[in-house]
Amino acid sequence: MSPSRTVGIFFFASFLLTSIEAIGWQQGSPVVNFGREADRSGGAVAAIEIDNQGLMYFGTSRGVVVYDGESWQEIDLGGKGNTHSITYDSLTDRIYIGGTKYFGYLKRDRTTRFSYVDLSMEISEKHPFKDVWQVFRFNNDIYFMTPEGRFVYTSDSVTYLNFPESYFFRVGSTVYLSETNGALSIFQNGVLVQTWDQNPYSKTPAFQVLSLDEQHDLILYPQSSPLVRNLENGSISVYEESLTSLINKHWLYNAISLSNNLLAIATWTDGVFITDEKGQVIRKFTIEDRLMSNEVYEMKKGPQGNLWLATAYGISMIYMTKAFPDTVFERINPFPTQISSFVYDYDSIAYTTQKYDTAKLFKPATTIKINFSNPGADYYTPQTYQYRLLNYDTAWYPTTEPMAVFDNLPNGKYVFQVKDASSDLQPAELVIIVAVPLLAFIKGPLGYAFIAMVVLGLTFVGIIYRAKRMRKNLATLVAKKTEEVTRHEQQLLRSNRDLMAVNEELDTFLYRSSHDLIAPVKSIKGLLYLLKVSKDELPHYLDLMENRILRLENTLLEINSYVKNSKSEPLATNIRLHSLVNEVWADIEFIEHADKLTFMNEVDRDLEIESDPGLWKMIIHNLLINAIKYHDGRKERPFVRVWHTVENGVFTLKVEDNGQGIASELLPRVYDMFFRANESSKGSGLGLFLVKKMVDKLGGTINIESEYAKGTLVSVSSSTLSFKVNEAKKRSKPTTHLL
């Protein structure tokens, strides 16, 4: 069976890797809590740290847990517990931790992701201690404080510092030493510089020192007035009354600076206050806002600007963008995606943290699962990853699940790559080598199963192939018959529509033509009667009879044209259009009123078109007759003009006159059968109707532009005509003389 890729959603539980339980994102609360999966004891969390890869470390009552943006890992400290302090040393890439009766560090490990190095035994032989309460890095050295003294760990050796009982606070390049009696010193070049002997404002040690601005540091005490130190002259004074009142009332435990001059104040029993730099409370968070506890020990700004809290009962996070939607909080640039673990067959797990780690498999692995994450990612923003397995495929596959699963990879060397789809950072890589001996594979249960599956597979393939072939032949036959039926149905529908249109047109035609034929016959009968009773006006009655006979003749001719047009198919012969226009004018130049018009034939003498001469002759005849019938005798120079244009391969014949014109509201009806646009019209009303039919039969279009009392321009166009015309004349564009 060939390997296939699947991306599944499932949970993998072990003593090293746990899932996340998050509660609190309810009813619009910006607080989210991480329950016992983050700290399975459900006990206190005392410390928070972030390394340069975006991983977050939490000191718990059981040791240390690590959060990588997707999952939690509990670090085995060999039975140690009650972690009080964590600090990251970027120089050595170590995470130093201190707690009850122990001190040591975490280092990166290919197999277990992190391994713990305990320094407690080595140190306690020379410097016995019970608890480590504070660990921090300064000048590439690690300092840790115990009730028994202050120590510095440098180059795998420990030095005792003869300092009084105190706490360390680093602000930029300055390290403060706050003694338990309230005295404050500055640590410089390995020695203490006394700032003042006795703090007149407090008899207790400071719990936090923050940078207020470039010239001032803020010193905070648990239950007394905060102080501000002027960095230029070293003077110290009491800070804002509002912040003093807040601390005295609620008993400060910890504080940090946020973006936009905001402070976060953690208290012993009253939750967290967000204030401005003067101590005015902007917002308060307590267990009523779904904090894990009102007793908050330490706070840290996360990579996305969120506020992480270590509390007496677990870990909480305040989603600052949701809590303060109008404030922009400082964020750290995106961290590269990391491969957190490599799992095969669901019963073996190996961690990997280095870019070019290699995973080697020397036994068959049915399923390989690779977990990854974006450290420091925003917890409530869905993460989209892209991954691929080189030498297996090359396309990037998007996924919102922090894992990729591969089934039955054959022997070979592969490179797995994964990255954040929204960033341009280099992808994390893992080399996977599958080198399973073929003989071992065949002799094992999987080999027997594979052979049996191959035999069954071949049998089923033969059956399926035959069934598919029969289904394909049947589907082809059905599709062919269906297509034929559909085609016949469509042809029948078109024929029915055409027949209905012809019948409707024929009904109208018969009704109107019979009326137009009967009218002149009745007139002639009346005139014959008048001749019988009165012979004095014989010439006048003869003229009237002649007029009625001519109208009857014209109607019959147009009916004949309509019948011929509807039954005949257009021919295709060469036509000299200039000569054809002259021929039509010669046929009609002696009819009544034709002599009053100036006739202009401006069609190119060399122009030849390939079309039906009979249809073109009837079109030109009807258009010229209309120009004569509806000329305007009041104008000084009545005219009718014929010319052509060729633009973008479209041939157009134009007939223009300056006659009576057509009112704009009547233009849409001019092609209707028996419609007369002029009250003085004596025609049958079939002229433009027939012209439109003949133009349609030629595959062309007709357009009429007219203005009442000014004139009319008729354009007959075709893009399918074959024509030959003089190039110089083809480019000319005669001016329209519509008056």
XYZ file of C-alpha atoms in Angstrom:
739
model
C 0.000 0.000 0.000
C 1.530 3.326 -1.026
C 2.199 5.927 1.725
C -0.486 8.538 2.238
C -0.543 11.816 4.122
C -3.215 12.560 6.665
C -3.605 15.465 9.003
C -5.639 14.330 12.019
C -6.981 15.990 15.088
C -6.215 13.950 18.175
C -4.725 14.372 21.647
C -1.566 12.665 22.848
C -1.125 12.401 26.588
C 2.069 11.503 28.402
C 3.865 12.531 31.541
C 5.962 15.018 29.482
C 3.409 16.728 27.235
C -0.029 17.889 28.350
C -2.875 19.794 26.786
C -4.316 23.162 27.611
C -7.489 23.825 29.498
C -8.501 27.423 29.171
C -11.475 28.958 30.889
C -12.635 32.465 31.477
C -13.168 33.713 27.955
C -16.809 34.151 28.717
C -19.235 37.044 28.760
C -16.623 39.336 27.258
C -14.059 38.829 30.056
C -10.475 39.501 28.921
C -9.145 36.977 31.457
C -8.186 33.424 30.494
C -7.029 30.831 33.016
C -4.846 27.808 32.487
C -6.063 25.061 34.774
C -4.539 21.958 36.249
C -3.124 20.795 32.915
C -0.582 23.636 33.280
C 0.084 22.772 36.935
C -1.474 19.410 37.775
C -1.273 20.058 41.504
C -3.506 23.097 41.173
C -1.145 24.808 43.633
C 0.674 28.104 43.665
C 2.664 29.506 40.740
C 5.403 31.851 41.942
C 7.569 32.785 38.932
C 7.377 33.552 35.178
C 10.195 33.839 32.600
C 10.477 34.100 28.775
C 13.504 33.022 26.735
C 14.755 34.427 23.424
C 12.771 31.828 21.455
C 9.446 32.898 22.966
C 9.021 29.879 25.263
C 7.411 30.716 28.608
C 8.480 29.089 31.910
C 6.370 28.954 35.066
C 7.650 28.034 38.525
C 4.980 25.906 40.235
C 4.527 23.969 43.464
C 5.679 20.842 41.537
C 8.628 22.337 39.634
C 8.616 24.002 36.187
C 6.201 23.857 33.253
C 6.956 25.201 29.760
C 4.391 26.699 27.383
C 5.369 26.884 23.685
C 2.248 28.614 22.319
C 0.372 25.367 21.670
C 1.086 22.869 24.467
C 2.467 22.503 27.985
C 5.393 20.384 29.160
C 6.181 19.585 32.784
C 9.919 19.330 33.426
C 11.151 16.486 35.597
C 13.329 18.019 38.351
C 14.065 14.721 40.039
C 11.530 15.173 42.798
C 12.311 18.826 43.421
C 9.398 21.220 43.840
C 8.167 24.600 45.030
C 10.017 26.730 42.480
C 10.317 30.339 43.673
C 12.358 32.071 40.967
C 13.342 31.598 37.289
C 15.743 33.613 35.125
C 16.992 33.106 31.562
C 20.689 33.436 30.672
C 20.923 34.245 26.945
C 24.707 33.849 26.980
C 24.568 30.152 27.867
C 20.938 29.514 26.761
C 20.215 28.148 30.227
C 17.142 28.627 32.387
C 18.240 28.993 36.015
C 15.731 28.038 38.682
C 15.672 28.171 42.450
C 13.257 26.798 44.992
C 12.860 24.894 48.207
C 16.243 23.268 48.974
C 17.474 23.374 45.396
C 19.238 25.476 42.767
C 20.091 24.476 39.185
C 19.348 25.082 35.551
C 17.545 23.641 32.520
C 19.469 23.036 29.310
C 18.278 22.090 25.828
C 18.152 18.366 25.156
C 17.397 16.550 21.862
C 15.723 13.605 23.505
C 13.641 15.180 26.262
C 13.607 18.804 25.006
C 14.967 19.963 28.389
C 17.094 18.264 30.999
C 17.666 19.498 34.546
C 21.159 20.003 35.993
C 21.025 20.163 39.807
C 23.719 22.304 41.479
C 22.291 21.990 44.986
C 24.562 19.219 46.282
C 27.751 20.802 44.984
C 26.903 24.217 46.424
C 25.539 23.019 49.772
C 28.787 21.203 50.586
C 30.536 24.575 50.954
C 27.570 26.879 51.436
C 24.625 25.122 53.096
C 21.253 26.657 52.266
C 17.593 25.747 52.657
C 15.654 27.827 50.138
C 16.445 29.974 47.104
C 14.053 32.920 47.003
C 15.458 34.971 44.164
C 17.589 34.304 41.042
C 18.655 36.972 38.531
C 21.319 37.585 35.889
C 23.674 40.565 35.910
C 26.839 41.105 33.829
C 26.692 37.489 32.605
C 26.750 36.176 36.170
C 23.932 34.451 38.026
C 23.053 35.772 41.491
C 20.805 33.923 43.889
C 19.562 34.890 47.296
C 18.882 32.593 50.253
C 18.170 33.223 53.929
C 21.723 32.013 54.599
C 23.358 34.590 52.326
C 23.839 36.022 48.835
C 25.736 34.025 46.180
C 27.040 34.497 42.655
C 27.427 31.544 40.290
C 30.176 32.146 37.694
C 31.878 29.635 35.396
C 30.523 26.644 37.312
C 31.768 28.027 40.645
C 29.931 29.693 43.515
C 31.129 32.710 45.446
C 29.620 33.911 48.705
C 28.790 37.621 48.871
C 29.051 39.199 52.291
C 25.955 41.295 51.850
C 23.231 41.926 54.410
C 19.884 40.135 54.105
C 18.321 41.798 51.086
C 16.593 41.535 47.687
C 18.084 42.321 44.271
C 16.323 44.484 41.637
C 17.821 45.242 38.227
C 16.618 48.345 36.367
C 18.489 48.744 33.076
C 22.179 48.714 33.965
C 21.572 49.511 37.642
C 21.188 46.867 40.365
C 19.492 47.883 43.609
C 19.925 46.010 46.884
C 17.013 46.445 49.270
C 17.776 45.290 52.795
C 15.118 43.804 55.022
C 15.359 46.827 57.332
C 14.504 49.197 54.477
C 18.002 50.451 53.616
C 18.728 50.830 49.912
C 22.091 50.313 48.145
C 23.394 50.197 44.582
C 25.536 47.278 43.446
C 28.459 48.444 41.271
C 31.581 46.543 40.214
C 31.007 43.839 42.806
C 30.610 46.216 45.768
C 27.718 48.069 47.407
C 27.394 51.822 47.161
C 25.261 53.002 50.057
C 22.520 55.343 48.941
C 21.299 56.119 52.439
C 21.642 54.388 55.766
C 18.044 54.201 56.796
C 14.921 54.759 54.755
C 12.920 57.260 56.823
C 9.732 56.206 55.049
C 9.766 52.412 55.465
C 11.251 49.773 57.752
C 10.571 46.908 55.312
C 12.413 45.861 52.130
C 11.272 47.077 48.727
C 9.259 44.572 46.698
C 9.913 46.110 43.272
C 11.973 48.826 41.549
C 10.827 50.115 38.133
C 12.040 52.650 35.608
C 9.609 55.573 35.722
C 11.296 57.539 32.927
C 14.824 58.281 31.707
C 15.675 60.333 34.845
C 13.683 58.583 37.584
C 13.317 55.127 39.116
C 10.240 54.138 41.124
C 10.808 52.138 44.350
C 7.758 50.280 45.651
C 7.189 48.941 49.166
C 4.506 46.431 50.171
C 2.615 48.706 52.576
C 4.184 52.135 52.617
C 4.648 55.128 50.382
C 6.474 54.546 47.081
C 9.661 56.519 46.526
C 11.134 58.092 43.418
C 14.889 58.362 42.897
C 16.340 61.155 40.770
C 19.101 59.533 38.706
C 20.908 62.850 38.126
C 21.471 63.865 41.741
C 20.535 60.646 43.592
C 17.871 62.360 45.690
C 14.888 60.338 46.909
C 11.391 61.639 47.623
C 7.878 60.336 48.207
C 5.939 59.641 44.991
C 2.343 60.493 44.038
C -0.306 60.466 46.760
C -2.719 58.390 44.623
C -0.256 55.506 44.297
C 0.587 55.768 48.021
C -3.074 55.513 48.941
C -3.569 52.496 46.656
C -0.571 50.595 48.093
C -1.400 51.401 51.732
C -4.943 50.169 51.228
C -4.311 46.982 49.243
C -0.720 45.927 50.168
C 1.473 45.670 47.065
C 3.194 42.380 46.203
C 4.555 43.004 42.683
C 4.441 45.658 39.934
C 5.572 46.054 36.324
C 5.508 48.830 33.728
C 3.198 48.417 30.732
C 2.913 50.331 27.473
C 1.624 53.933 27.375
C 2.862 54.801 30.923
C 0.547 52.257 32.530
C 1.426 50.286 35.658
C 0.210 46.855 36.725
C 0.005 46.538 40.522
C -0.383 43.035 42.004
C -1.638 42.787 45.586
C -1.644 40.172 48.339
C -5.395 39.639 48.485
C -7.169 42.143 46.194
C -6.151 41.121 42.668
C -4.463 43.300 40.040
C -4.870 47.043 39.442
C -4.039 48.774 36.147
C -3.159 52.427 36.889
C -1.603 55.383 35.167
C 1.896 56.468 36.201
C 0.457 58.578 39.044
C -1.517 55.702 40.554
C -5.003 56.555 39.331
C -6.854 53.235 38.921
C -8.039 52.566 35.349
C -9.254 48.993 35.812
C -9.209 46.262 38.424
C -9.118 42.468 37.929
C -10.187 39.986 40.628
C -11.674 36.515 40.896
C -14.970 38.154 39.926
C -13.289 38.843 36.565
C -12.301 35.127 36.548
C -8.743 35.435 37.865
C -7.510 32.147 39.339
C -6.815 33.971 42.610
C -6.732 37.469 44.089
C -3.268 36.653 45.481
C -0.869 37.429 42.629
C 2.855 36.713 43.128
C 4.516 37.735 39.875
C 3.578 39.326 36.534
C 5.248 39.317 33.135
C 4.449 40.919 29.766
C 4.075 38.186 27.164
C 5.447 38.410 23.598
C 2.063 39.644 22.303
C 1.729 42.335 24.983
C -0.603 40.286 27.198
C -0.189 40.247 30.974
C 0.631 36.812 32.465
C 0.000 36.287 36.181
C 1.452 33.758 38.652
C -1.192 33.331 41.356
C -1.808 31.285 44.479
C -3.936 28.796 42.510
C -2.509 28.690 39.019
C -1.826 30.779 35.906
C -3.992 33.581 34.536
C -3.554 35.789 31.499
C -5.157 39.191 30.875
C -5.779 39.756 27.186
C -4.759 43.425 27.147
C -6.023 44.242 23.665
C -9.494 43.088 24.704
C -9.299 44.811 28.093
C -8.060 48.085 26.591
C -9.119 48.114 22.911
C -7.997 51.729 22.382
C -4.447 51.155 23.679
C -1.541 49.727 21.666
C 0.665 47.443 23.761
C 4.281 46.765 22.866
C 4.844 43.405 21.190
C 7.910 41.340 20.460
C 8.668 40.473 16.829
C 7.357 37.046 15.735
C 9.449 34.068 16.821
C 10.370 31.336 14.326
C 8.206 28.231 14.332
C 9.661 25.385 16.407
C 9.338 21.630 16.081
C 8.336 20.565 19.574
C 8.201 16.781 19.305
C 8.498 13.777 16.991
C 6.181 10.831 17.667
C 6.011 7.461 15.928
C 3.563 4.591 16.369
C 1.900 6.506 19.240
C 4.068 4.789 21.854
C 7.449 6.465 21.380
C 8.239 10.158 21.636
C 11.332 12.235 21.066
C 11.682 15.994 21.483
C 13.680 18.144 19.108
C 14.531 21.824 19.414
C 17.449 22.351 17.031
C 17.001 23.378 13.411
C 18.954 20.464 11.924
C 18.065 17.665 14.336
C 17.830 14.203 12.822
C 15.320 11.491 13.668
C 16.370 7.952 12.653
C 13.975 5.015 12.427
C 15.327 1.470 12.226
C 11.982 -0.274 12.549
C 8.759 0.112 10.610
C 6.655 3.070 11.747
C 3.034 2.954 10.679
C 2.391 6.544 11.721
C 4.726 9.469 12.246
C 3.425 12.575 13.975
C 5.369 15.841 14.169
C 4.197 18.533 16.598
C 5.150 22.187 16.156
C 4.250 25.605 17.524
C 4.734 29.349 17.230
C 6.228 30.330 20.623
C 4.793 33.514 22.015
C 1.790 33.352 19.692
C -1.417 35.085 20.640
C -3.486 32.384 22.380
C -6.823 33.465 20.899
C -5.656 34.173 17.353
C -5.801 30.942 15.267
C -2.352 29.986 14.029
C -1.923 28.952 10.395
C 1.124 26.873 9.517
C 2.639 25.615 6.262
C 4.617 22.386 6.082
C 6.124 20.052 3.524
C 8.219 16.873 3.452
C 11.036 17.196 0.933
C 11.883 14.071 -1.091
C 8.290 13.000 -0.523
C 6.568 16.055 -1.974
C 7.420 19.708 -2.546
C 4.131 21.573 -2.142
C 3.440 23.545 1.032
C 0.351 22.331 2.886
C -1.566 24.850 5.067
C -3.017 23.723 8.396
C -4.441 25.270 11.553
C -3.569 22.185 13.610
C -0.088 22.216 15.236
C 0.814 18.810 13.851
C 1.544 16.868 10.671
C 0.949 13.121 10.287
C 2.569 10.781 7.746
C 1.670 7.143 7.212
C 4.041 4.346 6.161
C 6.988 6.366 4.914
C 9.226 4.142 2.748
C 12.960 3.897 3.341
C 14.752 7.105 2.518
C 15.953 10.455 3.783
C 13.429 13.249 4.175
C 13.526 16.841 5.353
C 10.436 18.103 7.152
C 9.976 21.895 7.044
C 7.350 23.980 8.831
C 6.791 27.729 9.219
C 4.224 30.318 10.206
C 2.124 31.069 7.126
C 1.911 34.776 8.045
C 5.655 35.474 8.418
C 8.752 35.335 6.217
C 10.964 33.709 8.866
C 13.038 30.668 7.968
C 11.204 27.368 8.485
C 12.134 24.905 11.210
C 13.629 21.688 9.829
C 13.850 18.085 10.919
C 15.747 15.393 9.008
C 13.941 12.046 9.054
C 15.862 8.925 8.048
C 13.861 5.732 7.572
C 16.268 2.775 7.272
C 14.215 -0.346 8.037
C 15.948 -3.576 6.855
C 13.802 -5.194 4.173
C 14.336 -8.749 5.461
C 13.294 -7.789 8.987
C 10.244 -6.126 7.601
C 9.186 -9.120 5.510
C 9.773 -11.671 8.302
C 7.808 -9.704 10.838
C 4.051 -9.676 11.342
C 3.798 -6.501 9.326
C 5.514 -8.252 6.416
C 3.050 -11.154 6.478
C 0.211 -8.738 6.739
C 1.669 -6.754 3.857
C 1.927 -9.852 1.608
C -1.628 -10.867 2.448
C -2.821 -7.347 1.735
C -0.967 -7.336 -1.603
C -2.677 -10.588 -2.671
C -6.065 -9.365 -1.544
C -5.351 -6.002 -3.048
C -4.508 -7.446 -6.458
C -7.701 -9.512 -6.381
C -9.794 -6.545 -5.443
C -8.005 -4.359 -7.990
C -8.931 -6.828 -10.749
C -12.554 -6.912 -9.638
C -12.723 -3.154 -9.212
C -11.004 -2.546 -12.556
C -13.517 -4.742 -14.367
C -16.435 -3.124 -12.553
C -15.081 0.336 -13.293
C -14.671 -0.520 -16.953
C -18.248 -1.769 -17.184
C -19.518 1.284 -15.316
C -17.502 3.526 -17.574
C -18.915 1.933 -20.738
C -22.433 2.146 -19.341
C -21.917 5.750 -18.240
C -20.584 6.632 -21.702
C -23.592 5.051 -23.395
C -26.044 6.764 -21.017
C -24.296 10.101 -21.443
C -24.402 9.763 -25.226
C -28.108 8.923 -25.256
C -28.834 11.674 -22.768
C -26.953 14.160 -24.922
C -28.941 13.094 -28.005
C -32.266 13.395 -26.162
C -31.274 16.792 -24.777
C -30.194 17.998 -28.231
C -33.484 16.848 -29.780
C -35.462 18.481 -26.983
C -33.626 21.767 -27.501
C -34.170 21.595 -31.265
C -37.853 20.877 -30.705
C -38.160 23.810 -28.287
C -36.452 26.150 -30.758
C -38.698 24.908 -33.585
C -41.803 25.415 -31.434
C -40.727 28.934 -30.499
C -39.978 29.797 -34.137
C -43.303 28.318 -35.281
C -45.239 30.264 -32.651
C -43.476 33.483 -33.671
C -44.197 32.819 -37.383
C -47.844 32.007 -36.654
C -48.268 35.147 -34.589
C -46.581 37.241 -37.268
C -48.679 35.586 -39.989
C -51.925 36.263 -38.097
C -51.025 39.918 -37.746
C -49.927 40.096 -41.342
C -53.125 38.529 -42.705
C -55.338 40.742 -40.589
C -53.588 43.988 -41.448
C -52.888 43.191 -45.125
C -56.491 42.190 -45.752
C -57.555 45.505 -44.292
C -55.087 47.431 -46.465
C -56.195 45.498 -49.582
C -59.922 45.900 -48.971
C -59.729 49.667 -48.371
C -58.524 50.667 -51.879
C -60.906 48.118 -53.491
C -63.843 49.702 -51.686
C -62.639 53.144 -52.777
C -62.466 52.023 -56.422
C -66.016 50.575 -56.209
C -67.250 53.884 -54.835
C -65.568 55.845 -57.596
C -67.097 53.542 -60.270
C -70.517 54.240 -58.827
C -69.847 57.969 -58.964
C -68.830 57.609 -62.626
C -72.157 56.001 -63.405
C -74.236 58.721 -61.832
C -72.089 61.675 -62.810
C -69.931 61.898 -65.908
C -69.070 65.584 -65.522
C -66.085 64.933 -63.235
C -64.704 61.970 -65.140
C -61.016 63.105 -65.157
C -61.044 63.746 -61.422
C -62.573 60.352 -60.644
C -60.100 58.623 -62.957
C -57.189 60.261 -61.118
C -58.577 59.105 -57.780
C -59.039 55.591 -59.126
C -55.482 55.569 -60.438
C -54.219 56.680 -57.029
C -56.098 53.864 -55.266
C -54.857 51.313 -57.801
C -51.259 52.446 -57.247
C -51.661 52.101 -53.473
C -53.106 48.633 -54.002
C -50.204 47.792 -56.286
C -47.629 49.025 -53.737
C -49.260 46.995 -50.991
C -49.257 43.876 -53.161
C -45.600 44.445 -54.084
C -44.612 44.772 -50.425
C -46.625 41.668 -49.538
C -44.852 39.863 -52.345
C -41.491 41.095 -50.997
C -42.390 39.869 -47.503
C -43.351 36.408 -48.827
C -40.191 36.120 -50.935
C -38.047 37.347 -48.035
C -39.500 34.841 -45.581
C -39.030 31.811 -47.876
C -35.832 32.424 -49.799
C -32.265 31.933 -48.565
C -29.759 34.766 -49.169
C -27.324 34.422 -52.069
C -23.662 35.382 -52.096
C -22.443 37.185 -55.235
C -20.221 40.185 -55.911
C -22.121 43.480 -55.893
C -20.927 46.872 -57.131
C -22.800 48.835 -54.507
C -22.390 52.235 -56.193
C -24.027 50.916 -59.368
C -26.783 49.182 -57.379
C -27.684 52.444 -55.609
C -27.854 54.283 -58.975
C -30.019 51.489 -60.398
C -32.513 51.758 -57.550
C -32.713 55.559 -57.908
C -33.289 55.221 -61.655
C -36.330 53.021 -60.902
C -37.939 55.579 -58.582
C -36.674 59.005 -59.728
C -39.885 59.736 -61.615
C -42.332 58.967 -58.835
C -44.186 61.866 -57.272
C -41.950 64.361 -55.361
C -38.693 62.545 -56.284
C -37.726 65.464 -58.524
C -37.775 67.815 -55.523
C -34.856 66.015 -53.788
C -31.158 66.279 -54.524
C -29.843 62.741 -54.755
C -26.183 62.094 -53.704
C -24.536 58.710 -54.219
C -21.183 58.865 -52.369
C -20.525 55.133 -52.246
C -17.041 54.233 -53.483
C -17.234 53.302 -57.162
C -14.627 50.551 -56.628
C -16.393 49.037 -53.615
C -17.427 45.393 -54.019
C -19.313 43.400 -51.414
C -20.161 39.718 -51.439
C -23.836 39.347 -50.505
C -27.394 38.939 -51.866
C -28.062 41.662 -54.486
C -31.848 41.184 -54.332
C -32.001 41.815 -50.598
C -29.673 44.833 -50.785
C -31.741 46.273 -53.652
C -34.977 45.962 -51.647
C -33.296 47.529 -48.577
C -32.004 50.523 -50.551
C -35.312 50.831 -52.454
C -37.386 51.040 -49.266
C -35.009 53.510 -47.579
C -34.964 55.839 -50.640
C -38.775 55.602 -51.058
C -39.165 56.643 -47.398
C -36.833 59.610 -47.972
C -39.017 60.713 -50.909
C -42.343 60.124 -49.153
C -41.391 62.031 -46.026
C -39.353 64.858 -47.522
C -39.821 68.349 -46.114
C -40.952 70.650 -48.876
C -40.464 73.703 -46.687
C -36.685 73.339 -46.729
C -34.641 75.151 -49.377
C -32.596 72.112 -50.394
C -34.212 68.749 -49.622
C -31.735 65.909 -50.196
C -31.135 62.227 -49.788
C -27.536 61.026 -49.448
C -26.047 57.515 -49.582
C -22.488 56.650 -48.434
C -20.560 53.971 -46.541
C -17.955 53.587 -43.771
C -15.548 50.838 -42.756
C -14.330 50.892 -39.141
C -12.629 48.026 -37.271
C -13.722 45.527 -39.927
C -17.404 46.603 -39.769
C -19.030 47.707 -43.031
C -21.894 50.240 -42.751
C -24.183 51.646 -45.476
C -25.794 54.950 -44.492
C -28.868 56.679 -45.985
C -29.460 60.233 -44.779
C -32.165 62.811 -45.512
C -33.275 66.156 -44.118
C -36.968 65.373 -44.304
C -39.756 65.456 -41.742
C -37.995 63.189 -39.235
C -39.546 60.894 -36.615
C -40.577 61.870 -33.100
C -38.306 60.282 -30.450
C -41.194 58.532 -28.688
C -42.120 56.722 -31.957
C -38.616 55.445 -32.801
C -38.921 52.167 -30.807
C -41.968 51.137 -32.953
C -40.721 51.948 -36.456
C -39.914 48.271 -37.190
C -43.389 47.050 -36.236
C -45.565 45.536 -38.979
C -47.993 48.115 -40.529
C -46.765 50.897 -38.214
C -46.897 54.436 -39.722
C -44.829 57.000 -37.871
C -46.220 59.958 -39.846
C -49.855 61.047 -39.930
C -49.465 62.053 -43.565
C -48.144 58.637 -44.530
C -49.960 56.916 -47.403
C -47.851 53.755 -47.363
C -48.675 50.289 -46.114
C -46.505 50.470 -42.987
C -44.461 47.467 -44.131
C -41.386 49.313 -45.398
C -39.113 49.388 -42.343
C -40.588 46.102 -41.117
C -39.388 44.459 -44.357
C -36.033 46.256 -44.188
C -35.464 44.917 -40.663
C -36.344 41.374 -41.787
C -33.973 41.571 -44.748
C -31.124 42.987 -42.605
C -31.631 40.170 -40.085
C -31.484 37.630 -42.890
C -28.145 39.131 -44.004
C -26.825 38.782 -40.432
C -26.499 42.546 -39.982
C -27.905 45.284 -37.772
C -29.925 48.399 -38.502
C -29.965 51.641 -36.521
C -32.130 54.753 -37.032
C -31.223 58.191 -35.728
C -33.889 60.807 -36.252
C -35.008 64.171 -34.969
C -38.441 65.508 -35.663
C -38.516 68.255 -38.356
C -34.764 67.896 -38.949
C -34.120 64.580 -40.676
C -33.228 60.909 -40.428
C -30.048 58.802 -40.671
C -30.387 55.022 -41.278
C -27.281 52.810 -40.799
C -27.135 49.202 -41.981
C -24.012 47.426 -40.601
C -22.410 44.015 -40.978
C -19.195 42.566 -39.529
C -19.445 39.376 -41.608
C -19.366 40.921 -45.089
C -16.461 40.257 -47.405
C -15.642 43.516 -49.213
C -12.947 45.231 -51.262
C -12.511 48.986 -51.067
C -9.915 51.592 -51.942
C -7.697 52.063 -48.821
C -7.650 55.855 -49.011
C -11.420 56.016 -49.180
C -11.845 53.337 -46.523
C -10.090 55.589 -44.014
C -12.257 58.601 -44.838
C -15.128 59.387 -42.494
C -17.724 61.635 -44.264
C -19.433 64.220 -42.119
C -23.097 63.604 -41.257
C -25.349 66.283 -42.744
C -28.301 65.782 -40.404
C -29.928 69.183 -40.292
